[in-house]
Amino acid sequence: KAMTSAGFQRVTIFRPGMLDRNDPNRGMERVFASILPSLKVSTLAKAMVNDAESEPPTAKEEPLYFSGNDLITKLAEHSGSE
């Protein structure tokens, strides 16, 4: 609410699960990424870019929450030009 009151047209909050940075120097992350669901950092970045490039809202809207890897992946796959 504070962000929309500050004059931002839209506020989107991303809450991914474990991020997979694909860094071979982070061995424990690699172990956990093979066991637990993880999200590639590049997928999160693409979702954020798609959201930022989407049509601006026509009226003030409540903040959008993308919580969980499945929703973020769907947003990453959605092209802003559709």
PDB file of C-alpha atoms in Angstrom:
ATOM      1  CA  LYS A   1       0.000   0.000   0.000  1.00  0.00           C
ATOM      2  CA  ALA A   2       2.791   2.432   0.841  1.00  0.00           C
ATOM      3  CA  MET A   3       4.301   2.034  -2.632  1.00  0.00           C
ATOM      4  CA  THR A   4       1.013   2.654  -4.465  1.00  0.00           C
ATOM      5  CA  SER A   5       0.362   5.649  -2.176  1.00  0.00           C
ATOM      6  CA  ALA A   6       3.766   7.010  -3.185  1.00  0.00           C
ATOM      7  CA  GLY A   7       2.527   7.405  -6.755  1.00  0.00           C
ATOM      8  CA  PHE A   8       3.745   4.213  -8.419  1.00  0.00           C
ATOM      9  CA  GLN A   9       1.228   3.013 -11.025  1.00  0.00           C
ATOM     10  CA  ARG A  10       1.809  -0.615 -10.201  1.00  0.00           C
ATOM     11  CA  VAL A  11       3.742  -2.586  -7.612  1.00  0.00           C
ATOM     12  CA  THR A  12       4.707  -6.193  -8.265  1.00  0.00           C
ATOM     13  CA  ILE A  13       6.265  -8.322  -5.570  1.00  0.00           C
ATOM     14  CA  PHE A  14       8.094 -11.491  -6.585  1.00  0.00           C
ATOM     15  CA  ARG A  15       8.572 -14.214  -3.987  1.00  0.00           C
ATOM     16  CA  PRO A  16      10.486 -17.071  -5.619  1.00  0.00           C
ATOM     17  CA  GLY A  17      11.547 -20.218  -3.889  1.00  0.00           C
ATOM     18  CA  MET A  18      15.170 -21.258  -3.935  1.00  0.00           C
ATOM     19  CA  LEU A  19      17.148 -19.575  -6.708  1.00  0.00           C
ATOM     20  CA  ASP A  20      19.493 -21.581  -8.913  1.00  0.00           C
ATOM     21  CA  ARG A  21      22.421 -19.328  -9.769  1.00  0.00           C
ATOM     22  CA  ASN A  22      24.211 -22.115 -11.633  1.00  0.00           C
ATOM     23  CA  ASP A  23      27.425 -21.310  -9.796  1.00  0.00           C
ATOM     24  CA  PRO A  24      29.746 -24.341  -9.568  1.00  0.00           C
ATOM     25  CA  ASN A  25      31.509 -22.758  -6.571  1.00  0.00           C
ATOM     26  CA  ARG A  26      28.361 -23.054  -4.458  1.00  0.00           C
ATOM     27  CA  GLY A  27      28.300 -26.800  -3.877  1.00  0.00           C
ATOM     28  CA  MET A  28      25.596 -26.908  -1.219  1.00  0.00           C
ATOM     29  CA  GLU A  29      23.252 -24.888  -3.418  1.00  0.00           C
ATOM     30  CA  ARG A  30      23.791 -27.419  -6.203  1.00  0.00           C
ATOM     31  CA  VAL A  31      22.967 -30.277  -3.818  1.00  0.00           C
ATOM     32  CA  PHE A  32      19.770 -28.610  -2.610  1.00  0.00           C
ATOM     33  CA  ALA A  33      18.793 -27.564  -6.147  1.00  0.00           C
ATOM     34  CA  SER A  34      18.875 -31.223  -7.180  1.00  0.00           C
ATOM     35  CA  ILE A  35      16.549 -32.151  -4.296  1.00  0.00           C
ATOM     36  CA  LEU A  36      14.244 -29.135  -3.909  1.00  0.00           C
ATOM     37  CA  PRO A  37      12.378 -27.154  -6.542  1.00  0.00           C
ATOM     38  CA  SER A  38      14.481 -24.215  -7.651  1.00  0.00           C
ATOM     39  CA  LEU A  39      14.148 -21.373 -10.130  1.00  0.00           C
ATOM     40  CA  LYS A  40      16.883 -20.190 -12.465  1.00  0.00           C
ATOM     41  CA  VAL A  41      17.845 -16.570 -11.855  1.00  0.00           C
ATOM     42  CA  SER A  42      17.478 -15.934 -15.594  1.00  0.00           C
ATOM     43  CA  THR A  43      13.838 -17.098 -15.428  1.00  0.00           C
ATOM     44  CA  LEU A  44      13.137 -14.705 -12.558  1.00  0.00           C
ATOM     45  CA  ALA A  45      14.800 -11.872 -14.485  1.00  0.00           C
ATOM     46  CA  LYS A  46      12.729 -12.596 -17.597  1.00  0.00           C
ATOM     47  CA  ALA A  47       9.511 -12.595 -15.532  1.00  0.00           C
ATOM     48  CA  MET A  48      10.446  -9.250 -14.009  1.00  0.00           C
ATOM     49  CA  VAL A  49      11.229  -7.748 -17.428  1.00  0.00           C
ATOM     50  CA  ASN A  50       7.953  -9.079 -18.883  1.00  0.00           C
ATOM     51  CA  ASP A  51       6.055  -7.547 -15.971  1.00  0.00           C
ATOM     52  CA  ALA A  52       7.826  -4.198 -16.312  1.00  0.00           C
ATOM     53  CA  GLU A  53       7.173  -4.081 -20.067  1.00  0.00           C
ATOM     54  CA  SER A  54       3.502  -5.054 -19.792  1.00  0.00           C
ATOM     55  CA  GLU A  55       0.715  -2.557 -20.367  1.00  0.00           C
ATOM     56  CA  PRO A  56       0.423  -0.030 -17.569  1.00  0.00           C
ATOM     57  CA  PRO A  57      -2.736  -0.286 -15.484  1.00  0.00           C
ATOM     58  CA  THR A  58      -5.636   1.972 -16.452  1.00  0.00           C
ATOM     59  CA  ALA A  59      -6.577   2.581 -12.822  1.00  0.00           C
ATOM     60  CA  LYS A  60      -4.780   2.247  -9.521  1.00  0.00           C
ATOM     61  CA  GLU A  61      -4.533  -1.415  -8.735  1.00  0.00           C
ATOM     62  CA  GLU A  62      -3.548  -3.388  -5.703  1.00  0.00           C
ATOM     63  CA  PRO A  63       0.026  -4.734  -5.620  1.00  0.00           C
ATOM     64  CA  LEU A  64       0.515  -7.926  -7.614  1.00  0.00           C
ATOM     65  CA  TYR A  65       2.138 -10.883  -5.896  1.00  0.00           C
ATOM     66  CA  PHE A  66       3.905 -13.630  -7.804  1.00  0.00           C
ATOM     67  CA  SER A  67       4.663 -16.152  -5.125  1.00  0.00           C
ATOM     68  CA  GLY A  68       6.184 -19.471  -6.012  1.00  0.00           C
ATOM     69  CA  ASN A  69       8.209 -20.750  -8.900  1.00  0.00           C
ATOM     70  CA  ASP A  70       5.258 -21.941 -11.026  1.00  0.00           C
ATOM     71  CA  LEU A  71       3.603 -18.512 -11.279  1.00  0.00           C
ATOM     72  CA  ILE A  72       6.924 -16.787 -11.918  1.00  0.00           C
ATOM     73  CA  THR A  73       7.783 -19.306 -14.663  1.00  0.00           C
ATOM     74  CA  LYS A  74       4.413 -18.682 -16.354  1.00  0.00           C
ATOM     75  CA  LEU A  75       5.051 -14.937 -16.301  1.00  0.00           C
ATOM     76  CA  ALA A  76       8.539 -15.504 -17.754  1.00  0.00           C
ATOM     77  CA  GLU A  77       7.017 -17.486 -20.633  1.00  0.00           C
ATOM     78  CA  HIS A  78       4.383 -14.802 -21.336  1.00  0.00           C
ATOM     79  CA  SER A  79       5.486 -12.242 -23.887  1.00  0.00           C
ATOM     80  CA  GLY A  80       4.545  -8.648 -23.145  1.00  0.00           C
ATOM     81  CA  SER A  81       3.659  -8.131 -26.813  1.00  0.00           C
ATOM     82  CA  GLU A  82       0.658 -10.501 -26.746  1.00  0.00           C
TER      83      GLU A  82
END
